[in-house]
């Protein structure tokens, strides 16, 4: 690896699942502003929903999600009552202004819910929102929690995509991250959802975990591929103990170094591609016929807080504590504290406490960053035609970056700015050059690769 690229391995930069990124949200965008944005939705549009279940029955030490451990179910049941209240309030404001195209259940652990509560939650959504007949329902699944009744409940709510966390099948790695989960457990859930008509299965893998080696990554990928998932995601472990204190349970001496991380990443990617999967953006893979691959080939790939998606909805409504929503006007985020969230929504209030309204400059920079993250390229013509003078300003900046960067991470090829194939793992380090907030921010981020 060229020395100027090796130096980029340790750069800490945002993941760019949004722009501006979440650390730059502020309390000036509150529940009053959010209500106005909901009321301003135009009829006939399509909407996506994200529901957050902020509980797990154990904490995985690698996890950076907003969640808490509970050994008792009553806090979960009480939380669901609050979630129903928010669903009713938001659904009332959205009524007649759009139909639901997609729903994503995340966490925490949505499959911690008892089967009857899964079904009740699905019913509450359909009672309060107008669903399209072919709406997509995706659920994040912890295979350790699954049984026949839960599989039946997920089928009853209309799940169309199951996303299973795998991380690594090596027992030593699993013990180090407090996530013991056998291959047979995972296979049983994949078989179970497929037998119930689910035609899209995603597996999440991680590299850069404690005690992980290239050989353990190779073995995990080989086992995962025998399950023939429709999609796979290959994420780099984000070690952020200043943000998630339970990550201090992982001894940093156990973590692979930067060059080993990228070796693991490249080895896994090659193994997946060798089985016929298409590379999607920075860290996703899909079979050629999968909707994600089709969108990528058509230049219609998008990126949000769930990662890469073919979801074209401009409006994403977040439900539950810490959930983030996106509107034409900007981003909103709910109160992260579960207790305060419950107090607000049970009183009939909206739970949004911060966000950011888009400026014209945010829109053009966000477009460039999304296209880089999704396509590793953007068109100079599209930039100027879509954004006028603001686009011309960023065109000059892009030209300067392409000409002056000795690493040649971004090149001008014809009328497009392109990330060369060998430099694609560093795309976050390229995107950050278009981020006007980055240098003046104080947030700490994870490693670029």
XYZ file of N, CA and C in Angstrom, residues 110-306:
591
model
N -35.506 -5.797 18.265
C -36.955 -5.917 18.062
C -37.482 -7.308 18.363
N -36.659 -8.341 18.143
C -37.152 -9.699 18.355
C -37.159 -10.097 19.826
N -36.824 -9.146 20.701
C -37.029 -9.385 22.129
C -38.524 -9.341 22.480
N -39.322 -8.696 21.641
C -40.755 -8.590 21.904
C -41.408 -9.963 21.924
N -42.364 -10.129 22.819
C -43.153 -11.352 22.827
C -43.981 -11.418 21.548
N -44.278 -12.629 21.072
C -44.997 -12.755 19.793
C -46.286 -11.937 19.735
N -47.080 -11.956 20.806
C -48.346 -11.225 20.771
C -48.114 -9.718 20.693
N -46.996 -9.260 21.241
C -46.702 -7.829 21.183
C -46.168 -7.425 19.813
N -45.447 -8.319 19.140
C -45.050 -8.050 17.759
C -46.284 -7.840 16.886
N -47.240 -8.746 17.037
C -48.458 -8.670 16.234
C -49.238 -7.406 16.574
N -49.341 -7.071 17.869
C -50.072 -5.869 18.271
C -49.414 -4.608 17.724
N -48.073 -4.590 17.691
C -47.370 -3.426 17.162
C -47.624 -3.284 15.661
N -47.581 -4.395 14.945
C -47.889 -4.345 13.519
C -49.306 -3.847 13.272
N -50.257 -4.281 14.110
C -51.648 -3.840 13.984
C -51.772 -2.346 14.264
N -51.080 -1.861 15.295
C -51.129 -0.437 15.638
C -50.637 0.431 14.482
N -49.587 -0.016 13.812
C -49.074 0.753 12.672
C -50.113 0.828 11.560
N -50.722 -0.302 11.230
C -51.689 -0.315 10.134
C -52.989 0.393 10.503
N -53.305 0.454 11.794
C -54.494 1.183 12.227
C -54.301 2.701 12.145
N -53.038 3.151 12.217
C -52.783 4.594 12.290
C -52.130 5.182 11.040
N -51.633 4.334 10.152
C -51.037 4.804 8.909
C -51.653 4.056 7.735
N -51.649 4.679 6.572
C -52.184 4.080 5.358
C -51.056 3.378 4.623
N -51.085 2.053 4.583
C -50.032 1.258 3.979
C -50.324 0.959 2.509
N -49.294 1.017 1.675
C -49.395 0.486 0.325
C -49.498 -1.037 0.394
N -50.181 -1.621 -0.568
C -50.378 -3.070 -0.543
C -49.051 -3.829 -0.589
N -48.055 -3.263 -1.285
C -46.772 -3.950 -1.420
C -45.679 -3.331 -0.547
N -46.086 -2.758 0.585
C -45.112 -2.155 1.503
C -44.099 -3.200 1.963
N -42.829 -2.772 2.086
C -41.756 -3.647 2.528
C -41.589 -3.534 4.046
N -41.474 -4.676 4.716
C -41.319 -4.715 6.169
C -40.017 -5.446 6.486
N -39.040 -4.746 7.052
C -37.764 -5.377 7.401
C -37.565 -5.353 8.908
N -36.963 -6.413 9.420
C -36.792 -6.581 10.861
C -35.373 -7.043 11.158
N -34.727 -6.383 12.116
C -33.425 -6.833 12.595
C -33.650 -7.956 13.602
N -32.959 -9.075 13.392
C -33.213 -10.289 14.165
C -31.962 -10.725 14.911
N -32.137 -11.031 16.195
C -31.100 -11.695 16.982
C -31.458 -13.182 17.008
N -30.684 -14.035 16.337
C -31.047 -15.459 16.277
C -31.173 -16.125 17.637
N -30.496 -15.612 18.665
C -30.570 -16.225 19.993
C -31.967 -16.124 20.597
N -32.770 -15.183 20.137
C -34.084 -14.960 20.743
C -35.207 -15.689 20.020
N -34.907 -16.252 18.874
C -35.978 -16.713 18.009
C -36.499 -18.094 18.380
N -37.810 -18.239 18.223
C -38.489 -19.529 18.365
C -39.607 -19.560 17.332
N -40.322 -20.666 17.276
C -41.360 -20.816 16.254
C -42.450 -19.752 16.387
N -42.811 -19.419 17.625
C -43.881 -18.440 17.825
C -43.457 -17.062 17.329
N -42.209 -16.688 17.575
C -41.740 -15.388 17.089
C -41.641 -15.372 15.562
N -41.182 -16.473 14.987
C -41.145 -16.552 13.531
C -42.552 -16.421 12.942
N -43.521 -17.052 13.565
C -44.907 -16.940 13.102
C -45.411 -15.501 13.234
N -45.042 -14.840 14.330
C -45.489 -13.462 14.542
C -44.909 -12.531 13.485
N -43.639 -12.708 13.150
C -43.020 -11.875 12.118
C -43.693 -12.104 10.768
N -44.059 -13.339 10.494
C -44.793 -13.617 9.259
C -46.153 -12.926 9.276
N -46.803 -12.922 10.445
C -48.132 -12.324 10.547
C -48.102 -10.819 10.315
N -47.031 -10.133 10.736
C -46.971 -8.678 10.517
C -46.513 -8.345 9.092
N -46.224 -9.365 8.287
C -45.911 -9.128 6.888
C -44.448 -8.889 6.589
N -43.548 -9.411 7.431
C -42.126 -9.206 7.192
C -41.734 -9.702 5.802
N -41.017 -8.843 5.064
C -40.536 -9.205 3.738
C -39.022 -9.335 3.690
N -38.316 -8.742 4.676
C -36.848 -8.864 4.717
C -36.407 -9.114 6.155
N -35.580 -10.135 6.325
C -35.002 -10.442 7.631
C -33.527 -10.091 7.600
N -33.071 -9.348 8.599
C -31.663 -8.976 8.686
C -31.085 -9.570 9.966
N -30.153 -10.498 9.813
C -29.594 -11.224 10.960
C -28.179 -10.744 11.257
N -27.929 -10.454 12.521
C -26.583 -10.131 12.947
C -25.767 -11.392 13.125
N -24.636 -11.478 12.443
C -23.729 -12.611 12.572
C -22.449 -12.182 13.260
N -21.831 -11.123 12.781
C -20.537 -10.597 13.256
C -19.404 -11.559 12.899
N -19.212 -12.642 13.657
C -18.156 -13.616 13.392
C -18.551 -14.919 14.062
N -18.315 -16.042 13.401
C -18.683 -17.338 13.968
C -17.597 -17.942 14.844
N -16.429 -17.320 14.940
C -15.342 -17.863 15.749
C -15.692 -17.743 17.234
N -15.683 -18.842 18.002
C -16.070 -18.783 19.422
C -15.225 -17.821 20.245
N -13.943 -17.716 19.951
C -13.079 -16.811 20.711
C -13.481 -15.361 20.484
N -13.792 -15.018 19.255
C -14.244 -13.667 18.943
C -15.596 -13.408 19.592
N -16.499 -14.386 19.499
C -17.833 -14.225 20.081
C -17.757 -13.992 21.588
N -16.903 -14.729 22.259
C -16.765 -14.561 23.699
C -16.244 -13.166 24.033
N -15.319 -12.654 23.213
C -14.721 -11.342 23.470
C -15.712 -10.201 23.269
N -16.776 -10.437 22.483
C -17.767 -9.377 22.251
C -19.094 -9.676 22.946
N -19.129 -10.751 23.756
C -20.330 -11.135 24.493
C -21.508 -11.410 23.560
N -21.218 -12.102 22.464
C -22.275 -12.438 21.504
C -22.040 -13.872 21.002
N -22.398 -14.832 21.839
C -22.214 -16.234 21.467
C -23.437 -16.700 20.672
N -23.162 -17.174 19.480
C -24.237 -17.514 18.553
C -23.699 -18.506 17.533
N -24.193 -19.715 17.541
C -23.641 -20.745 16.672
C -24.136 -20.594 15.240
N -23.401 -21.216 14.346
C -23.821 -21.259 12.951
C -25.178 -21.952 12.821
N -25.387 -23.035 13.567
C -26.646 -23.771 13.464
C -27.832 -22.929 13.923
N -27.639 -22.102 14.970
C -28.718 -21.197 15.380
C -29.080 -20.250 14.244
N -28.066 -19.693 13.621
C -28.290 -18.749 12.538
C -28.982 -19.431 11.368
N -28.513 -20.621 10.999
C -29.118 -21.350 9.890
C -30.581 -21.674 10.160
N -30.892 -22.027 11.406
C -32.275 -22.372 11.741
C -33.207 -21.183 11.516
N -32.730 -19.975 11.847
C -33.570 -18.790 11.648
C -33.705 -18.464 10.165
N -32.605 -18.572 9.412
C -32.684 -18.336 7.970
C -33.679 -19.315 7.336
N -33.573 -20.582 7.694
C -34.512 -21.581 7.162
C -35.939 -21.267 7.602
N -36.084 -20.806 8.847
C -37.413 -20.526 9.374
C -38.102 -19.370 8.675
N -37.373 -18.296 8.401
C -38.023 -17.155 7.732
C -38.305 -17.486 6.265
N -37.382 -18.227 5.650
C -37.628 -18.573 4.241
C -38.840 -19.491 4.105
N -39.020 -20.416 5.044
C -40.168 -21.331 4.974
C -41.485 -20.600 5.183
N -41.402 -19.377 5.707
C -42.607 -18.573 5.917
C -42.787 -17.509 4.841
N -42.075 -17.666 3.748
C -42.315 -16.810 2.595
C -41.451 -15.575 2.485
N -40.504 -15.377 3.396
C -39.628 -14.211 3.306
C -38.619 -14.454 2.186
N -38.600 -13.547 1.215
C -37.760 -13.777 0.042
C -36.496 -12.930 0.032
N -36.197 -12.247 1.144
C -34.969 -11.448 1.208
C -34.341 -11.608 2.583
N -33.134 -12.133 2.601
C -32.395 -12.335 3.854
C -31.065 -11.594 3.755
N -30.765 -10.813 4.782
C -29.499 -10.092 4.871
C -28.716 -10.605 6.080
N -27.413 -10.744 5.914
C -26.529 -11.096 7.022
C -25.542 -9.960 7.252
N -25.368 -9.558 8.512
C -24.393 -8.535 8.889
C -23.134 -9.193 9.433
N -21.990 -8.870 8.840
C -20.697 -9.342 9.316
C -19.848 -8.149 9.734
N -18.890 -8.395 10.623
C -17.978 -7.344 11.070
C -16.535 -7.782 10.872
N -15.670 -6.820 10.573
C -14.230 -7.050 10.628
C -13.641 -6.062 11.629
N -12.412 -6.319 12.065
C -11.779 -5.441 13.050
C -12.180 -5.724 14.478
N -12.791 -6.889 14.731
C -13.220 -7.250 16.080
C -12.043 -7.796 16.902
N -12.192 -7.838 18.226
C -11.121 -8.389 19.062
C -10.853 -9.860 18.721
N -9.569 -10.190 18.636
C -9.083 -11.543 18.331
C -9.395 -11.996 16.907
N -9.973 -11.122 16.101
C -10.243 -11.516 14.730
C -8.943 -11.575 13.931
N -8.866 -12.539 13.043
C -7.735 -12.676 12.137
C -8.280 -12.839 10.724
N -7.410 -12.739 9.764
C -7.841 -12.962 8.381
C -8.432 -14.359 8.222
N -7.864 -15.337 8.924
C -8.362 -16.704 8.807
C -9.756 -16.838 9.422
N -10.008 -16.200 10.573
C -11.344 -16.289 11.171
C -12.371 -15.580 10.300
N -11.974 -14.465 9.689
C -12.872 -13.761 8.778
C -13.177 -14.644 7.569
N -12.147 -15.267 7.012
C -12.333 -16.149 5.861
C -13.316 -17.277 6.186
N -13.155 -17.878 7.362
C -14.022 -18.979 7.763
C -15.460 -18.516 7.962
N -15.635 -17.359 8.611
C -16.983 -16.837 8.839
C -17.684 -16.538 7.525
N -16.993 -15.897 6.607
C -17.594 -15.575 5.314
C -17.982 -16.852 4.574
N -17.120 -17.841 4.605
C -17.418 -19.103 3.921
C -18.682 -19.750 4.490
N -18.806 -19.753 5.818
C -20.006 -20.335 6.437
C -21.240 -19.513 6.094
N -21.117 -18.198 6.157
C -22.264 -17.331 5.863
C -22.749 -17.545 4.426
N -21.831 -17.716 3.503
C -22.214 -17.885 2.102
C -22.973 -19.185 1.856
N -22.770 -20.194 2.699
C -23.521 -21.437 2.527
C -25.010 -21.222 2.783
N -25.360 -20.139 3.487
C -26.766 -19.832 3.761
C -27.419 -19.104 2.594
N -26.629 -18.746 1.578
C -27.111 -18.082 0.373
C -27.972 -16.865 0.673
N -27.465 -15.925 1.487
C -28.234 -14.708 1.744
C -28.399 -13.895 0.468
N -29.459 -13.118 0.398
C -29.672 -12.250 -0.759
C -28.773 -11.023 -0.699
N -28.466 -10.608 0.546
C -27.596 -9.459 0.767
C -26.637 -9.772 1.906
N -25.509 -9.084 1.888
C -24.589 -9.145 3.012
C -24.042 -7.744 3.256
N -23.841 -7.427 4.519
C -23.203 -6.169 4.891
C -21.915 -6.499 5.633
N -20.863 -5.775 5.307
C -19.548 -6.029 5.891
C -19.055 -4.733 6.518
N -19.288 -4.584 7.812
C -18.968 -3.343 8.508
C -17.643 -3.450 9.256
N -16.945 -2.346 9.342
C -15.782 -2.273 10.209
C -16.220 -1.964 11.632
N -15.728 -2.736 12.591
C -16.069 -2.481 13.991
C -15.650 -1.062 14.378
N -16.594 -0.307 14.929
C -16.332 1.066 15.367
C -16.057 1.052 16.873
N -14.801 1.197 17.244
C -14.428 1.189 18.659
C -14.514 2.616 19.192
N -15.616 2.896 19.914
C -15.882 4.256 20.404
C -16.221 4.210 21.898
N -15.291 3.775 22.750
C -15.603 3.615 24.177
C -15.938 4.912 24.879
N -15.523 6.067 24.317
C -15.904 7.358 24.900
C -17.385 7.639 24.707
N -17.999 6.944 23.738
C -19.411 7.130 23.418
C -20.261 6.010 24.011
N -19.761 4.779 23.964
C -20.461 3.622 24.509
C -19.559 2.954 25.547
N -19.864 3.189 26.817
C -18.977 2.765 27.898
C -18.794 1.255 27.964
N -19.803 0.486 27.524
C -19.642 -0.966 27.625
C -18.549 -1.477 26.680
N -18.132 -0.669 25.723
C -17.028 -1.097 24.861
C -15.692 -1.133 25.609
N -15.666 -0.556 26.805
C -14.442 -0.663 27.608
C -14.205 -2.108 28.050
N -15.216 -2.964 27.935
C -15.041 -4.387 28.229
C -14.136 -5.059 27.196
N -13.899 -4.392 26.086
C -13.015 -4.930 25.046
C -11.632 -4.323 25.233
N -10.662 -5.157 25.499
C -9.278 -4.714 25.660
C -8.741 -4.290 24.290
N -8.270 -3.044 24.190
C -7.792 -2.555 22.905
C -6.603 -3.349 22.384
N -5.900 -4.040 23.278
C -4.783 -4.882 22.834
C -5.266 -6.072 22.008
N -6.551 -6.412 22.133
C -7.103 -7.527 21.371
C -7.476 -7.131 19.942
N -7.511 -5.837 19.644
C -8.015 -5.356 18.361
C -6.931 -5.434 17.282
N -7.286 -5.840 16.077
C -6.313 -5.827 14.983
C -5.942 -4.393 14.621
N -4.719 -4.210 14.142
C -4.254 -2.893 13.740
C -4.851 -2.453 12.414
N -4.572 -1.203 11.999
C -5.183 -0.657 10.778
C -4.907 -1.478 9.521
N -3.677 -1.921 9.324
C -3.391 -2.675 8.107
C -4.055 -4.049 8.126
N -4.164 -4.657 9.308
C -4.866 -5.941 9.415
C -6.356 -5.745 9.167
N -6.923 -4.621 9.651
C -8.343 -4.338 9.411
C -8.636 -4.303 7.906
N -7.821 -3.549 7.173
C -8.112 -3.432 5.743
C -7.844 -4.756 5.030
N -6.880 -5.532 5.517
C -6.649 -6.859 4.931
C -7.877 -7.741 5.130
N -8.459 -7.714 6.335
C -9.674 -8.486 6.605
C -10.821 -8.031 5.700
N -10.956 -6.723 5.558
C -12.027 -6.170 4.734
C -11.899 -6.628 3.289
N -10.702 -6.525 2.746
C -10.500 -6.883 1.338
C -10.648 -8.389 1.114
N -10.155 -9.183 2.048
C -10.283 -10.636 1.931
C -11.758 -11.034 1.908
N -12.535 -10.483 2.836
C -13.955 -10.822 2.913
C -14.685 -10.371 1.653
N -14.391 -9.151 1.194
C -15.061 -8.630 -0.001
C -14.775 -9.513 -1.217
N -13.519 -9.918 -1.387
C -13.179 -10.771 -2.527
C -13.914 -12.107 -2.458
N -13.979 -12.680 -1.259
C -14.646 -13.971 -1.104
C -16.127 -13.871 -1.455
N -16.759 -12.781 -1.060
C -18.189 -12.595 -1.352
C -18.395 -12.358 -2.843
N -17.572 -11.516 -3.433
C -17.696 -11.226 -4.861
C -17.416 -12.472 -5.708
N -16.509 -13.311 -5.245
C -16.183 -14.533 -5.996
C -17.390 -15.475 -6.103
N -18.368 -15.300 -5.196
C -19.580 -16.122 -5.241
C -20.691 -15.462 -6.058
N -20.344 -14.391 -6.778
C -21.309 -13.781 -7.683
C -22.083 -12.606 -7.136
N -21.766 -12.184 -5.927
C -22.448 -11.017 -5.360
C -21.846 -9.737 -5.945
N -22.691 -8.745 -6.144
C -22.221 -7.450 -6.625
C -21.892 -6.549 -5.446
N -20.809 -5.819 -5.547
C -20.415 -4.875 -4.507
C -21.303 -3.643 -4.585
N -21.868 -3.262 -3.444
C -22.786 -2.130 -3.377
C -22.197 -1.081 -2.437
N -21.800 0.054 -2.980
C -21.251 1.104 -2.138
C -20.015 0.634 -1.399
N -19.862 1.141 -0.180
C -18.652 0.892 0.599
C -18.623 -0.488 1.240
N -19.775 -1.008 1.671
C -19.739 -2.181 2.545
C -20.934 -3.125 2.418
N -21.665 -3.053 1.323
C -22.787 -3.961 1.108
C -22.543 -4.808 -0.136
N -23.224 -5.957 -0.185
C -23.129 -6.868 -1.325
C -24.527 -7.440 -1.557
N -24.844 -7.726 -2.811
C -26.171 -8.266 -3.114
C -26.103 -9.143 -4.348
N -26.990 -10.138 -4.398
C -27.122 -10.928 -5.607
C -27.583 -10.026 -6.744
N -27.192 -10.324 -7.983
C -27.493 -9.421 -9.106
C -28.970 -9.079 -9.264
N -29.867 -10.003 -8.923
C -31.287 -9.739 -9.080
C -31.930 -9.020 -7.912
N -31.175 -8.809 -6.831
C -31.720 -8.151 -5.656
C -32.006 -6.677 -5.959
N -33.033 -6.128 -5.307
C -33.429 -4.740 -5.564
C -32.305 -3.757 -5.277
N -31.443 -4.082 -4.311
C -30.341 -3.178 -3.985
C -29.334 -3.126 -5.137
N -29.031 -4.279 -5.728
C -28.113 -4.324 -6.863
C -28.712 -3.637 -8.084
N -29.999 -3.832 -8.286
C -30.675 -3.191 -9.414
C -30.610 -1.667 -9.262
N -30.860 -1.182 -8.049
C -30.809 0.267 -7.801
C -29.402 0.810 -7.997
N -28.397 0.059 -7.561
C -27.015 0.512 -7.705
C -26.637 0.636 -9.175
N -27.028 -0.336 -9.977
C -26.701 -0.282 -11.408
C -27.403 0.873 -12.105
N -28.578 1.257 -11.580
C -29.361 2.331 -12.200
C -28.992 3.714 -11.674
N -28.027 3.780 -10.748
C -27.679 5.066 -10.150
C -28.747 5.587 -9.215
N -29.573 4.667 -8.675
C -30.695 5.065 -7.812
C -30.495 4.593 -6.378
N -29.260 4.330 -5.996
C -28.960 3.883 -4.637
C -28.979 5.075 -3.695
N -29.448 4.844 -2.466
C -29.481 5.904 -1.456
C -28.824 5.404 -0.170
N -28.620 6.328 0.752
C -27.981 5.980 2.017
C -28.700 6.705 3.139
N -29.064 5.951 4.187
C -29.678 6.568 5.361
C -29.141 5.884 6.616
N -29.811 6.075 7.732
C -29.282 5.575 8.998
C -29.319 4.063 9.111
N -29.989 3.387 8.191
C -29.958 1.929 8.162
C -28.905 1.418 7.169
